Amino acid sequence: MLGPRSREACPTRRGRCPRDMTDLARSSASTDRLPQAHLAEILSVVRARLGLDLTGYRPGTVERRIRTAMIASGAPSSAAYVERLRTDRHLARDLLARVTVKVSRFYRDAPAVERVREALAARAAATPGPLAVWSAGCGRGEEPYTLAMLLDDAGAPAGPDVVATDVAPDALAAAEAATYPADALPELPRPFRDRYLTPVLGAGRAAYRVHPAIRARVRTLRHDLSAARAPPDPGRFDLVACRNTLIYFQPALQRRALELLLDALAPGGLLWLGPAEWPALARDRLEVLDRRARLFRAVGGGADA
């Protein structure tokens, strides 16, 4: 079971525990603020046109990213941006992509990935069929393809066994294209790169395409973790990876999203969070496998990891 959140039990770069993730992802943006009426209109347009309710996200993060999108659009004022947003669907999708963007790479945070690799190998050895993995908030796909590589390396039978979900259609399209620049690969072990990626020329520069056998293990699906009432396949997943997503939610939404992630786990299933995330409200449902890797196991059995 999860123990008290001491400094040792819950390390961060600053040597202290996040306060239920509420003191993270603070805005360091300019003090310039959008007029609140315009901000409310933008949130309303995003909800109406794109089906995304941003009211549960951290307001500082949302406003900062809206300002970035507004500047990139060339709109002379926030009022002009609102008017364009009402009629320009491409502009609305650009805003959605900027608000929900996640920085990711293959094998990101390699020590944590290695711990997950060990845990998946142990679970694969104890499971006769394919393993089921959910990458929630998958971004452009580096994480789910990394997980598919780990499954293949562990000898787990092919599925498709990785469900990759995100709220942003552009992110899912990038994941389906499965072609990445070289700067997405610095942490990927060379044997994995040689085995699972094929060099190609993309947009006039070197790029890499994920091998068809690994792409076949991944199924993309639009899913809004902030609004959904159920995971894609409740109670089925051997591993749920949701890294660096919960920190962008306000506390009430964090709790609701965490419950949804837990409901997705099979007995003894693994939950993998980001380095600044800690499931303090789930002490009765999880046990810690590795604090630094932020890897947890659902109480109720499962393979040793």
PDB file of C-alpha atoms in Angstrom:
ATOM      1  CA  MET A   1       0.000   0.000   0.000  1.00  0.00           C
ATOM      2  CA  LEU A   2       1.144   3.567  -0.469  1.00  0.00           C
ATOM      3  CA  GLY A   3       2.895   4.942   2.561  1.00  0.00           C
ATOM      4  CA  PRO A   4       3.157   8.505   3.894  1.00  0.00           C
ATOM      5  CA  ARG A   5       4.543  11.023   1.430  1.00  0.00           C
ATOM      6  CA  SER A   6       7.892  11.812   3.005  1.00  0.00           C
ATOM      7  CA  ARG A   7      10.713  13.490   1.118  1.00  0.00           C
ATOM      8  CA  GLU A   8      12.350  10.121   0.508  1.00  0.00           C
ATOM      9  CA  ALA A   9       9.109   8.419  -0.487  1.00  0.00           C
ATOM     10  CA  CYS A  10       8.193  11.051  -3.009  1.00  0.00           C
ATOM     11  CA  PRO A  11      11.289  12.716  -4.454  1.00  0.00           C
ATOM     12  CA  THR A  12      11.159  15.514  -6.989  1.00  0.00           C
ATOM     13  CA  ARG A  13      13.879  17.729  -8.375  1.00  0.00           C
ATOM     14  CA  ARG A  14      13.310  20.127  -5.510  1.00  0.00           C
ATOM     15  CA  GLY A  15      13.380  17.334  -2.956  1.00  0.00           C
ATOM     16  CA  ARG A  16       9.781  17.646  -1.864  1.00  0.00           C
ATOM     17  CA  CYS A  17       6.458  16.010  -2.592  1.00  0.00           C
ATOM     18  CA  PRO A  18       3.944  17.598  -4.904  1.00  0.00           C
ATOM     19  CA  ARG A  19       0.911  18.650  -2.914  1.00  0.00           C
ATOM     20  CA  ASP A  20      -1.418  16.147  -4.596  1.00  0.00           C
ATOM     21  CA  MET A  21       0.005  17.563  -7.831  1.00  0.00           C
ATOM     22  CA  THR A  22      -1.636  20.939  -7.137  1.00  0.00           C
ATOM     23  CA  ASP A  23       1.558  22.954  -6.822  1.00  0.00           C
ATOM     24  CA  LEU A  24       2.921  21.840 -10.182  1.00  0.00           C
ATOM     25  CA  ALA A  25       2.834  23.256 -13.704  1.00  0.00           C
ATOM     26  CA  ARG A  26       2.657  26.832 -12.432  1.00  0.00           C
ATOM     27  CA  SER A  27       2.688  29.566 -14.981  1.00  0.00           C
ATOM     28  CA  SER A  28       5.882  31.517 -15.499  1.00  0.00           C
ATOM     29  CA  ALA A  29       4.437  33.454 -18.398  1.00  0.00           C
ATOM     30  CA  SER A  30       4.209  37.174 -18.812  1.00  0.00           C
ATOM     31  CA  THR A  31       1.926  39.018 -16.447  1.00  0.00           C
ATOM     32  CA  ASP A  32      -0.088  40.213 -19.465  1.00  0.00           C
ATOM     33  CA  ARG A  33      -3.546  38.748 -19.107  1.00  0.00           C
ATOM     34  CA  LEU A  34      -6.275  38.076 -21.610  1.00  0.00           C
ATOM     35  CA  PRO A  35      -9.494  39.979 -20.928  1.00  0.00           C
ATOM     36  CA  GLN A  36     -11.596  37.534 -18.936  1.00  0.00           C
ATOM     37  CA  ALA A  37     -14.593  37.997 -21.231  1.00  0.00           C
ATOM     38  CA  HIS A  38     -12.478  37.020 -24.248  1.00  0.00           C
ATOM     39  CA  LEU A  39     -10.958  34.082 -22.375  1.00  0.00           C
ATOM     40  CA  ALA A  40     -14.438  32.838 -21.473  1.00  0.00           C
ATOM     41  CA  GLU A  41     -15.518  33.164 -25.114  1.00  0.00           C
ATOM     42  CA  ILE A  42     -12.475  31.209 -26.297  1.00  0.00           C
ATOM     43  CA  LEU A  43     -13.190  28.415 -23.822  1.00  0.00           C
ATOM     44  CA  SER A  44     -16.807  28.377 -24.991  1.00  0.00           C
ATOM     45  CA  VAL A  45     -15.774  28.094 -28.651  1.00  0.00           C
ATOM     46  CA  VAL A  46     -13.342  25.270 -27.876  1.00  0.00           C
ATOM     47  CA  ARG A  47     -16.081  23.419 -26.023  1.00  0.00           C
ATOM     48  CA  ALA A  48     -18.690  23.953 -28.744  1.00  0.00           C
ATOM     49  CA  ARG A  49     -16.518  23.337 -31.817  1.00  0.00           C
ATOM     50  CA  LEU A  50     -14.048  20.763 -30.526  1.00  0.00           C
ATOM     51  CA  GLY A  51     -15.862  19.103 -27.644  1.00  0.00           C
ATOM     52  CA  LEU A  52     -13.112  19.881 -25.130  1.00  0.00           C
ATOM     53  CA  ASP A  53     -13.971  21.418 -21.768  1.00  0.00           C
ATOM     54  CA  LEU A  54     -10.886  23.224 -20.504  1.00  0.00           C
ATOM     55  CA  THR A  55     -12.422  24.444 -17.253  1.00  0.00           C
ATOM     56  CA  GLY A  56     -10.843  21.552 -15.352  1.00  0.00           C
ATOM     57  CA  TYR A  57      -7.351  22.397 -16.590  1.00  0.00           C
ATOM     58  CA  ARG A  58      -5.000  24.700 -14.709  1.00  0.00           C
ATOM     59  CA  PRO A  59      -6.027  28.223 -15.717  1.00  0.00           C
ATOM     60  CA  GLY A  60      -2.482  29.602 -15.851  1.00  0.00           C
ATOM     61  CA  THR A  61      -1.355  26.894 -18.253  1.00  0.00           C
ATOM     62  CA  VAL A  62      -4.452  27.246 -20.435  1.00  0.00           C
ATOM     63  CA  GLU A  63      -4.190  31.026 -20.669  1.00  0.00           C
ATOM     64  CA  ARG A  64      -0.469  30.913 -21.434  1.00  0.00           C
ATOM     65  CA  ARG A  65      -0.998  28.453 -24.277  1.00  0.00           C
ATOM     66  CA  ILE A  66      -3.960  30.383 -25.650  1.00  0.00           C
ATOM     67  CA  ARG A  67      -1.790  33.501 -25.762  1.00  0.00           C
ATOM     68  CA  THR A  68       0.886  31.549 -27.648  1.00  0.00           C
ATOM     69  CA  ALA A  69      -1.700  30.344 -30.169  1.00  0.00           C
ATOM     70  CA  MET A  70      -3.118  33.851 -30.542  1.00  0.00           C
ATOM     71  CA  ILE A  71       0.316  35.349 -31.246  1.00  0.00           C
ATOM     72  CA  ALA A  72       1.105  32.583 -33.756  1.00  0.00           C
ATOM     73  CA  SER A  73      -2.174  33.279 -35.571  1.00  0.00           C
ATOM     74  CA  GLY A  74      -1.216  36.891 -36.246  1.00  0.00           C
ATOM     75  CA  ALA A  75      -4.496  38.172 -34.823  1.00  0.00           C
ATOM     76  CA  PRO A  76      -4.125  41.869 -33.907  1.00  0.00           C
ATOM     77  CA  SER A  77      -6.154  41.512 -30.713  1.00  0.00           C
ATOM     78  CA  SER A  78      -7.848  38.939 -28.534  1.00  0.00           C
ATOM     79  CA  ALA A  79     -11.221  40.154 -29.837  1.00  0.00           C
ATOM     80  CA  ALA A  80     -10.115  39.535 -33.423  1.00  0.00           C
ATOM     81  CA  TYR A  81      -8.801  36.120 -32.453  1.00  0.00           C
ATOM     82  CA  VAL A  82     -12.158  35.173 -30.920  1.00  0.00           C
ATOM     83  CA  GLU A  83     -13.983  36.173 -34.102  1.00  0.00           C
ATOM     84  CA  ARG A  84     -11.628  34.139 -36.297  1.00  0.00           C
ATOM     85  CA  LEU A  85     -11.881  31.203 -33.941  1.00  0.00           C
ATOM     86  CA  ARG A  86     -15.660  31.092 -34.373  1.00  0.00           C
ATOM     87  CA  THR A  87     -15.436  30.471 -38.124  1.00  0.00           C
ATOM     88  CA  ASP A  88     -11.981  29.017 -38.826  1.00  0.00           C
ATOM     89  CA  ARG A  89     -11.911  25.329 -37.934  1.00  0.00           C
ATOM     90  CA  HIS A  90      -8.207  25.046 -38.773  1.00  0.00           C
ATOM     91  CA  LEU A  91      -7.455  27.791 -36.270  1.00  0.00           C
ATOM     92  CA  ALA A  92      -9.546  25.978 -33.666  1.00  0.00           C
ATOM     93  CA  ARG A  93      -7.623  22.740 -34.260  1.00  0.00           C
ATOM     94  CA  ASP A  94      -4.344  24.637 -33.983  1.00  0.00           C
ATOM     95  CA  LEU A  95      -5.471  25.972 -30.615  1.00  0.00           C
ATOM     96  CA  LEU A  96      -6.454  22.483 -29.471  1.00  0.00           C
ATOM     97  CA  ALA A  97      -3.050  21.141 -30.488  1.00  0.00           C
ATOM     98  CA  ARG A  98      -1.230  23.928 -28.636  1.00  0.00           C
ATOM     99  CA  VAL A  99      -3.302  23.640 -25.469  1.00  0.00           C
ATOM    100  CA  THR A 100      -2.907  19.852 -25.215  1.00  0.00           C
ATOM    101  CA  VAL A 101       0.643  19.531 -26.566  1.00  0.00           C
ATOM    102  CA  LYS A 102       2.995  17.161 -24.740  1.00  0.00           C
ATOM    103  CA  VAL A 103       6.744  17.108 -25.204  1.00  0.00           C
ATOM    104  CA  SER A 104       7.843  13.522 -25.677  1.00  0.00           C
ATOM    105  CA  ARG A 105      10.621  11.353 -27.026  1.00  0.00           C
ATOM    106  CA  PHE A 106      11.219   7.673 -27.505  1.00  0.00           C
ATOM    107  CA  TYR A 107      12.406   6.044 -24.272  1.00  0.00           C
ATOM    108  CA  ARG A 108      11.916   9.329 -22.427  1.00  0.00           C
ATOM    109  CA  ASP A 109      13.339   9.165 -18.885  1.00  0.00           C
ATOM    110  CA  ALA A 110      15.379   6.062 -19.694  1.00  0.00           C
ATOM    111  CA  PRO A 111      15.874   4.808 -16.090  1.00  0.00           C
ATOM    112  CA  ALA A 112      12.099   4.786 -15.557  1.00  0.00           C
ATOM    113  CA  VAL A 113      11.551   3.087 -18.918  1.00  0.00           C
ATOM    114  CA  GLU A 114      14.050   0.387 -17.965  1.00  0.00           C
ATOM    115  CA  ARG A 115      12.089  -0.287 -14.781  1.00  0.00           C
ATOM    116  CA  VAL A 116       8.881  -0.583 -16.787  1.00  0.00           C
ATOM    117  CA  ARG A 117      10.712  -2.873 -19.194  1.00  0.00           C
ATOM    118  CA  GLU A 118      11.562  -5.208 -16.317  1.00  0.00           C
ATOM    119  CA  ALA A 119       8.009  -5.136 -14.977  1.00  0.00           C
ATOM    120  CA  LEU A 120       6.489  -5.859 -18.387  1.00  0.00           C
ATOM    121  CA  ALA A 121       8.915  -8.721 -18.965  1.00  0.00           C
ATOM    122  CA  ALA A 122       7.892 -10.274 -15.635  1.00  0.00           C
ATOM    123  CA  ARG A 123       4.208  -9.888 -16.442  1.00  0.00           C
ATOM    124  CA  ALA A 124       4.690 -11.278 -19.963  1.00  0.00           C
ATOM    125  CA  ALA A 125       6.440 -14.341 -18.545  1.00  0.00           C
ATOM    126  CA  ALA A 126       3.447 -15.007 -16.285  1.00  0.00           C
ATOM    127  CA  THR A 127       0.769 -14.295 -18.914  1.00  0.00           C
ATOM    128  CA  PRO A 128       0.078 -16.793 -21.717  1.00  0.00           C
ATOM    129  CA  GLY A 129      -1.547 -14.341 -24.146  1.00  0.00           C
ATOM    130  CA  PRO A 130      -0.924 -10.762 -25.300  1.00  0.00           C
ATOM    131  CA  LEU A 131      -0.592  -8.006 -22.724  1.00  0.00           C
ATOM    132  CA  ALA A 132      -2.933  -5.026 -22.878  1.00  0.00           C
ATOM    133  CA  VAL A 133      -1.413  -1.553 -22.504  1.00  0.00           C
ATOM    134  CA  TRP A 134      -3.058   1.870 -22.504  1.00  0.00           C
ATOM    135  CA  SER A 135      -1.026   4.989 -23.276  1.00  0.00           C
ATOM    136  CA  ALA A 136      -3.349   7.769 -22.086  1.00  0.00           C
ATOM    137  CA  GLY A 137      -2.486  11.199 -23.463  1.00  0.00           C
ATOM    138  CA  CYS A 138      -0.154   9.634 -26.015  1.00  0.00           C
ATOM    139  CA  GLY A 139       0.771  12.848 -27.823  1.00  0.00           C
ATOM    140  CA  ARG A 140       2.467  12.185 -31.164  1.00  0.00           C
ATOM    141  CA  GLY A 141       3.021   8.524 -30.412  1.00  0.00           C
ATOM    142  CA  GLU A 142       6.565   8.207 -29.108  1.00  0.00           C
ATOM    143  CA  GLU A 143       5.361   6.690 -25.829  1.00  0.00           C
ATOM    144  CA  PRO A 144       3.011   4.003 -27.203  1.00  0.00           C
ATOM    145  CA  TYR A 145       5.575   2.919 -29.776  1.00  0.00           C
ATOM    146  CA  THR A 146       8.213   2.714 -27.050  1.00  0.00           C
ATOM    147  CA  LEU A 147       5.847   0.498 -25.061  1.00  0.00           C
ATOM    148  CA  ALA A 148       5.189  -1.659 -28.127  1.00  0.00           C
ATOM    149  CA  MET A 149       8.944  -2.099 -28.518  1.00  0.00           C
ATOM    150  CA  LEU A 150       9.198  -3.179 -24.882  1.00  0.00           C
ATOM    151  CA  LEU A 151       6.429  -5.739 -25.390  1.00  0.00           C
ATOM    152  CA  ASP A 152       8.120  -7.140 -28.473  1.00  0.00           C
ATOM    153  CA  ASP A 153      11.466  -7.248 -26.696  1.00  0.00           C
ATOM    154  CA  ALA A 154       9.835  -9.124 -23.791  1.00  0.00           C
ATOM    155  CA  GLY A 155       8.475 -11.743 -26.172  1.00  0.00           C
ATOM    156  CA  ALA A 156       4.833 -10.879 -25.495  1.00  0.00           C
ATOM    157  CA  PRO A 157       2.546 -12.212 -28.256  1.00  0.00           C
ATOM    158  CA  ALA A 158       1.434  -9.538 -30.693  1.00  0.00           C
ATOM    159  CA  GLY A 159      -1.973  -7.921 -30.200  1.00  0.00           C
ATOM    160  CA  PRO A 160      -2.678  -5.164 -31.248  1.00  0.00           C
ATOM    161  CA  ASP A 161      -1.967  -4.667 -27.597  1.00  0.00           C
ATOM    162  CA  VAL A 162      -1.287  -0.927 -27.090  1.00  0.00           C
ATOM    163  CA  VAL A 163      -4.243   1.468 -27.102  1.00  0.00           C
ATOM    164  CA  ALA A 164      -2.912   4.990 -27.715  1.00  0.00           C
ATOM    165  CA  THR A 165      -5.378   7.742 -26.857  1.00  0.00           C
ATOM    166  CA  ASP A 166      -5.319  11.509 -27.043  1.00  0.00           C
ATOM    167  CA  VAL A 167      -7.863  14.298 -27.270  1.00  0.00           C
ATOM    168  CA  ALA A 168      -6.103  16.087 -30.152  1.00  0.00           C
ATOM    169  CA  PRO A 169      -6.777  14.762 -33.677  1.00  0.00           C
ATOM    170  CA  ASP A 170      -3.497  16.220 -34.960  1.00  0.00           C
ATOM    171  CA  ALA A 171      -1.551  14.287 -32.330  1.00  0.00           C
ATOM    172  CA  LEU A 172      -3.298  11.055 -33.278  1.00  0.00           C
ATOM    173  CA  ALA A 173      -2.613  11.713 -36.965  1.00  0.00           C
ATOM    174  CA  ALA A 174       1.086  12.097 -36.176  1.00  0.00           C
ATOM    175  CA  ALA A 175       1.033   8.855 -34.203  1.00  0.00           C
ATOM    176  CA  GLU A 176      -0.601   7.062 -37.120  1.00  0.00           C
ATOM    177  CA  ALA A 177       2.008   8.454 -39.535  1.00  0.00           C
ATOM    178  CA  ALA A 178       4.684   6.968 -37.227  1.00  0.00           C
ATOM    179  CA  THR A 179       7.536   9.018 -38.724  1.00  0.00           C
ATOM    180  CA  TYR A 180       9.792  11.013 -36.412  1.00  0.00           C
ATOM    181  CA  PRO A 181      12.790  13.359 -36.601  1.00  0.00           C
ATOM    182  CA  ALA A 182      16.140  12.319 -35.215  1.00  0.00           C
ATOM    183  CA  ASP A 183      15.728  14.632 -32.210  1.00  0.00           C
ATOM    184  CA  ALA A 184      12.957  12.323 -30.920  1.00  0.00           C
ATOM    185  CA  LEU A 185      15.473   9.496 -30.484  1.00  0.00           C
ATOM    186  CA  PRO A 186      18.372  10.563 -28.222  1.00  0.00           C
ATOM    187  CA  GLU A 187      17.432   8.204 -25.372  1.00  0.00           C
ATOM    188  CA  LEU A 188      16.372   5.237 -27.501  1.00  0.00           C
ATOM    189  CA  PRO A 189      18.952   2.431 -27.172  1.00  0.00           C
ATOM    190  CA  ARG A 190      20.823   1.821 -30.413  1.00  0.00           C
ATOM    191  CA  PRO A 191      19.712  -1.841 -30.645  1.00  0.00           C
ATOM    192  CA  PHE A 192      16.074  -0.712 -30.469  1.00  0.00           C
ATOM    193  CA  ARG A 193      16.687   1.954 -33.102  1.00  0.00           C
ATOM    194  CA  ASP A 194      18.277  -0.563 -35.460  1.00  0.00           C
ATOM    195  CA  ARG A 195      15.610  -3.192 -34.873  1.00  0.00           C
ATOM    196  CA  TYR A 196      12.434  -1.142 -34.798  1.00  0.00           C
ATOM    197  CA  LEU A 197      13.011   1.995 -36.909  1.00  0.00           C
ATOM    198  CA  THR A 198      13.763   2.548 -40.593  1.00  0.00           C
ATOM    199  CA  PRO A 199      15.643   5.671 -41.768  1.00  0.00           C
ATOM    200  CA  VAL A 200      13.686   7.770 -44.264  1.00  0.00           C
ATOM    201  CA  LEU A 201      13.883  11.282 -45.666  1.00  0.00           C
ATOM    202  CA  GLY A 202      11.203  13.496 -44.192  1.00  0.00           C
ATOM    203  CA  ALA A 203      10.701  17.173 -45.068  1.00  0.00           C
ATOM    204  CA  GLY A 204      14.235  17.346 -46.443  1.00  0.00           C
ATOM    205  CA  ARG A 205      15.898  16.000 -43.317  1.00  0.00           C
ATOM    206  CA  ALA A 206      16.695  12.649 -41.770  1.00  0.00           C
ATOM    207  CA  ALA A 207      13.752  10.947 -40.129  1.00  0.00           C
ATOM    208  CA  TYR A 208      12.777   7.512 -38.887  1.00  0.00           C
ATOM    209  CA  ARG A 209       9.672   5.427 -39.484  1.00  0.00           C
ATOM    210  CA  VAL A 210       8.435   2.857 -37.003  1.00  0.00           C
ATOM    211  CA  HIS A 211       8.649  -0.710 -38.302  1.00  0.00           C
ATOM    212  CA  PRO A 212       5.304  -2.122 -39.527  1.00  0.00           C
ATOM    213  CA  ALA A 213       5.357  -4.927 -36.946  1.00  0.00           C
ATOM    214  CA  ILE A 214       5.535  -2.357 -34.139  1.00  0.00           C
ATOM    215  CA  ARG A 215       2.928  -0.099 -35.744  1.00  0.00           C
ATOM    216  CA  ALA A 216       0.609  -3.107 -35.928  1.00  0.00           C
ATOM    217  CA  ARG A 217       0.768  -3.430 -32.138  1.00  0.00           C
ATOM    218  CA  VAL A 218      -0.639   0.081 -31.618  1.00  0.00           C
ATOM    219  CA  ARG A 219      -4.254   1.181 -32.072  1.00  0.00           C
ATOM    220  CA  THR A 220      -5.050   4.902 -31.877  1.00  0.00           C
ATOM    221  CA  LEU A 221      -8.298   6.196 -30.435  1.00  0.00           C
ATOM    222  CA  ARG A 222      -9.615   9.664 -29.607  1.00  0.00           C
ATOM    223  CA  HIS A 223     -10.374   9.772 -25.894  1.00  0.00           C
ATOM    224  CA  ASP A 224     -10.693  12.785 -23.610  1.00  0.00           C
ATOM    225  CA  LEU A 225      -9.364  11.873 -20.185  1.00  0.00           C
ATOM    226  CA  SER A 226     -10.810  15.093 -18.772  1.00  0.00           C
ATOM    227  CA  ALA A 227     -14.386  14.291 -19.803  1.00  0.00           C
ATOM    228  CA  ALA A 228     -14.686  10.532 -20.283  1.00  0.00           C
ATOM    229  CA  ARG A 229     -16.691   8.525 -17.782  1.00  0.00           C
ATOM    230  CA  ALA A 230     -14.931   5.242 -18.532  1.00  0.00           C
ATOM    231  CA  PRO A 231     -11.596   4.003 -19.903  1.00  0.00           C
ATOM    232  CA  PRO A 232     -11.464   2.395 -23.361  1.00  0.00           C
ATOM    233  CA  ASP A 233     -11.598  -1.138 -21.888  1.00  0.00           C
ATOM    234  CA  PRO A 234     -12.397  -1.156 -18.143  1.00  0.00           C
ATOM    235  CA  GLY A 235     -10.515  -3.656 -16.017  1.00  0.00           C
ATOM    236  CA  ARG A 236      -8.457  -5.059 -18.881  1.00  0.00           C
ATOM    237  CA  PHE A 237      -5.086  -3.334 -18.953  1.00  0.00           C
ATOM    238  CA  ASP A 238      -1.855  -4.853 -17.684  1.00  0.00           C
ATOM    239  CA  LEU A 239      -0.214  -1.415 -17.859  1.00  0.00           C
ATOM    240  CA  VAL A 240      -1.678   2.084 -17.960  1.00  0.00           C
ATOM    241  CA  ALA A 241       0.825   4.825 -18.797  1.00  0.00           C
ATOM    242  CA  CYS A 242      -0.348   8.379 -18.150  1.00  0.00           C
ATOM    243  CA  ARG A 243       2.731  10.546 -17.843  1.00  0.00           C
ATOM    244  CA  ASN A 244       2.854  14.320 -17.477  1.00  0.00           C
ATOM    245  CA  THR A 245      -0.861  14.779 -18.069  1.00  0.00           C
ATOM    246  CA  LEU A 246      -2.410  14.909 -14.598  1.00  0.00           C
ATOM    247  CA  ILE A 247      -0.195  17.860 -13.649  1.00  0.00           C
ATOM    248  CA  TYR A 248      -2.183  20.048 -16.056  1.00  0.00           C
ATOM    249  CA  PHE A 249      -5.484  19.290 -14.308  1.00  0.00           C
ATOM    250  CA  GLN A 250      -6.997  21.047 -11.324  1.00  0.00           C
ATOM    251  CA  PRO A 251      -7.423  18.882  -8.181  1.00  0.00           C
ATOM    252  CA  ALA A 252     -11.024  17.784  -8.770  1.00  0.00           C
ATOM    253  CA  LEU A 253     -10.248  16.703 -12.324  1.00  0.00           C
ATOM    254  CA  GLN A 254      -7.048  15.002 -11.168  1.00  0.00           C
ATOM    255  CA  ARG A 255      -9.050  12.868  -8.770  1.00  0.00           C
ATOM    256  CA  ARG A 256     -11.648  11.957 -11.375  1.00  0.00           C
ATOM    257  CA  ALA A 257      -9.040  11.128 -14.024  1.00  0.00           C
ATOM    258  CA  LEU A 258      -7.008   9.044 -11.581  1.00  0.00           C
ATOM    259  CA  GLU A 259     -10.088   7.001 -10.681  1.00  0.00           C
ATOM    260  CA  LEU A 260     -10.679   6.368 -14.367  1.00  0.00           C
ATOM    261  CA  LEU A 261      -7.081   5.202 -14.846  1.00  0.00           C
ATOM    262  CA  LEU A 262      -7.389   2.851 -11.889  1.00  0.00           C
ATOM    263  CA  ASP A 263     -10.659   1.447 -13.209  1.00  0.00           C
ATOM    264  CA  ALA A 264      -8.819   0.501 -16.404  1.00  0.00           C
ATOM    265  CA  LEU A 265      -6.346  -1.784 -14.609  1.00  0.00           C
ATOM    266  CA  ALA A 266      -6.613  -5.546 -14.565  1.00  0.00           C
ATOM    267  CA  PRO A 267      -5.930  -7.231 -11.190  1.00  0.00           C
ATOM    268  CA  GLY A 268      -2.297  -6.581 -10.387  1.00  0.00           C
ATOM    269  CA  GLY A 269      -2.023  -4.184 -13.330  1.00  0.00           C
ATOM    270  CA  LEU A 270       0.648  -1.487 -13.431  1.00  0.00           C
ATOM    271  CA  LEU A 271       0.154   2.293 -13.365  1.00  0.00           C
ATOM    272  CA  TRP A 272       2.988   4.467 -14.665  1.00  0.00           C
ATOM    273  CA  LEU A 273       2.877   8.206 -13.965  1.00  0.00           C
ATOM    274  CA  GLY A 274       5.160  11.137 -14.711  1.00  0.00           C
ATOM    275  CA  PRO A 275       8.073  12.154 -12.467  1.00  0.00           C
ATOM    276  CA  ALA A 276       6.104  15.013 -10.853  1.00  0.00           C
ATOM    277  CA  GLU A 277       2.928  12.980 -10.279  1.00  0.00           C
ATOM    278  CA  TRP A 278       1.978  10.974  -7.199  1.00  0.00           C
ATOM    279  CA  PRO A 279      -1.369   9.155  -6.665  1.00  0.00           C
ATOM    280  CA  ALA A 280      -1.805  10.207  -3.053  1.00  0.00           C
ATOM    281  CA  LEU A 281      -5.558   9.676  -3.161  1.00  0.00           C
ATOM    282  CA  ALA A 282      -5.265   6.028  -4.216  1.00  0.00           C
ATOM    283  CA  ARG A 283      -3.347   4.573  -1.291  1.00  0.00           C
ATOM    284  CA  ASP A 284      -5.935   1.855  -0.769  1.00  0.00           C
ATOM    285  CA  ARG A 285      -5.832   0.735  -4.404  1.00  0.00           C
ATOM    286  CA  LEU A 286      -2.129   0.838  -5.264  1.00  0.00           C
ATOM    287  CA  GLU A 287       1.204  -0.345  -3.964  1.00  0.00           C
ATOM    288  CA  VAL A 288       4.531   1.204  -4.899  1.00  0.00           C
ATOM    289  CA  LEU A 289       6.820  -0.807  -7.158  1.00  0.00           C
ATOM    290  CA  ASP A 290       9.367   1.940  -7.794  1.00  0.00           C
ATOM    291  CA  ARG A 291       9.068   5.444  -6.333  1.00  0.00           C
ATOM    292  CA  ARG A 292      11.559   7.123  -8.611  1.00  0.00           C
ATOM    293  CA  ALA A 293      10.079   5.557 -11.732  1.00  0.00           C
ATOM    294  CA  ARG A 294       6.573   6.414 -10.468  1.00  0.00           C
ATOM    295  CA  LEU A 295       5.518   2.817 -11.114  1.00  0.00           C
ATOM    296  CA  PHE A 296       2.649   1.368  -9.089  1.00  0.00           C
ATOM    297  CA  ARG A 297       0.683  -1.884  -9.004  1.00  0.00           C
ATOM    298  CA  ALA A 298      -3.014  -2.367  -8.397  1.00  0.00           C
ATOM    299  CA  VAL A 299      -3.673  -4.168  -5.148  1.00  0.00           C
ATOM    300  CA  GLY A 300      -5.061  -7.597  -5.872  1.00  0.00           C
ATOM    301  CA  GLY A 301      -2.282  -9.800  -7.180  1.00  0.00           C
ATOM    302  CA  GLY A 302      -0.179 -10.058 -10.300  1.00  0.00           C
ATOM    303  CA  ALA A 303       3.258 -11.113 -11.393  1.00  0.00           C
ATOM    304  CA  ASP A 304       6.250 -10.091  -9.330  1.00  0.00           C
ATOM    305  CA  ALA A 305       8.053  -7.175 -10.928  1.00  0.00           C
TER     306      ALA A 305
END
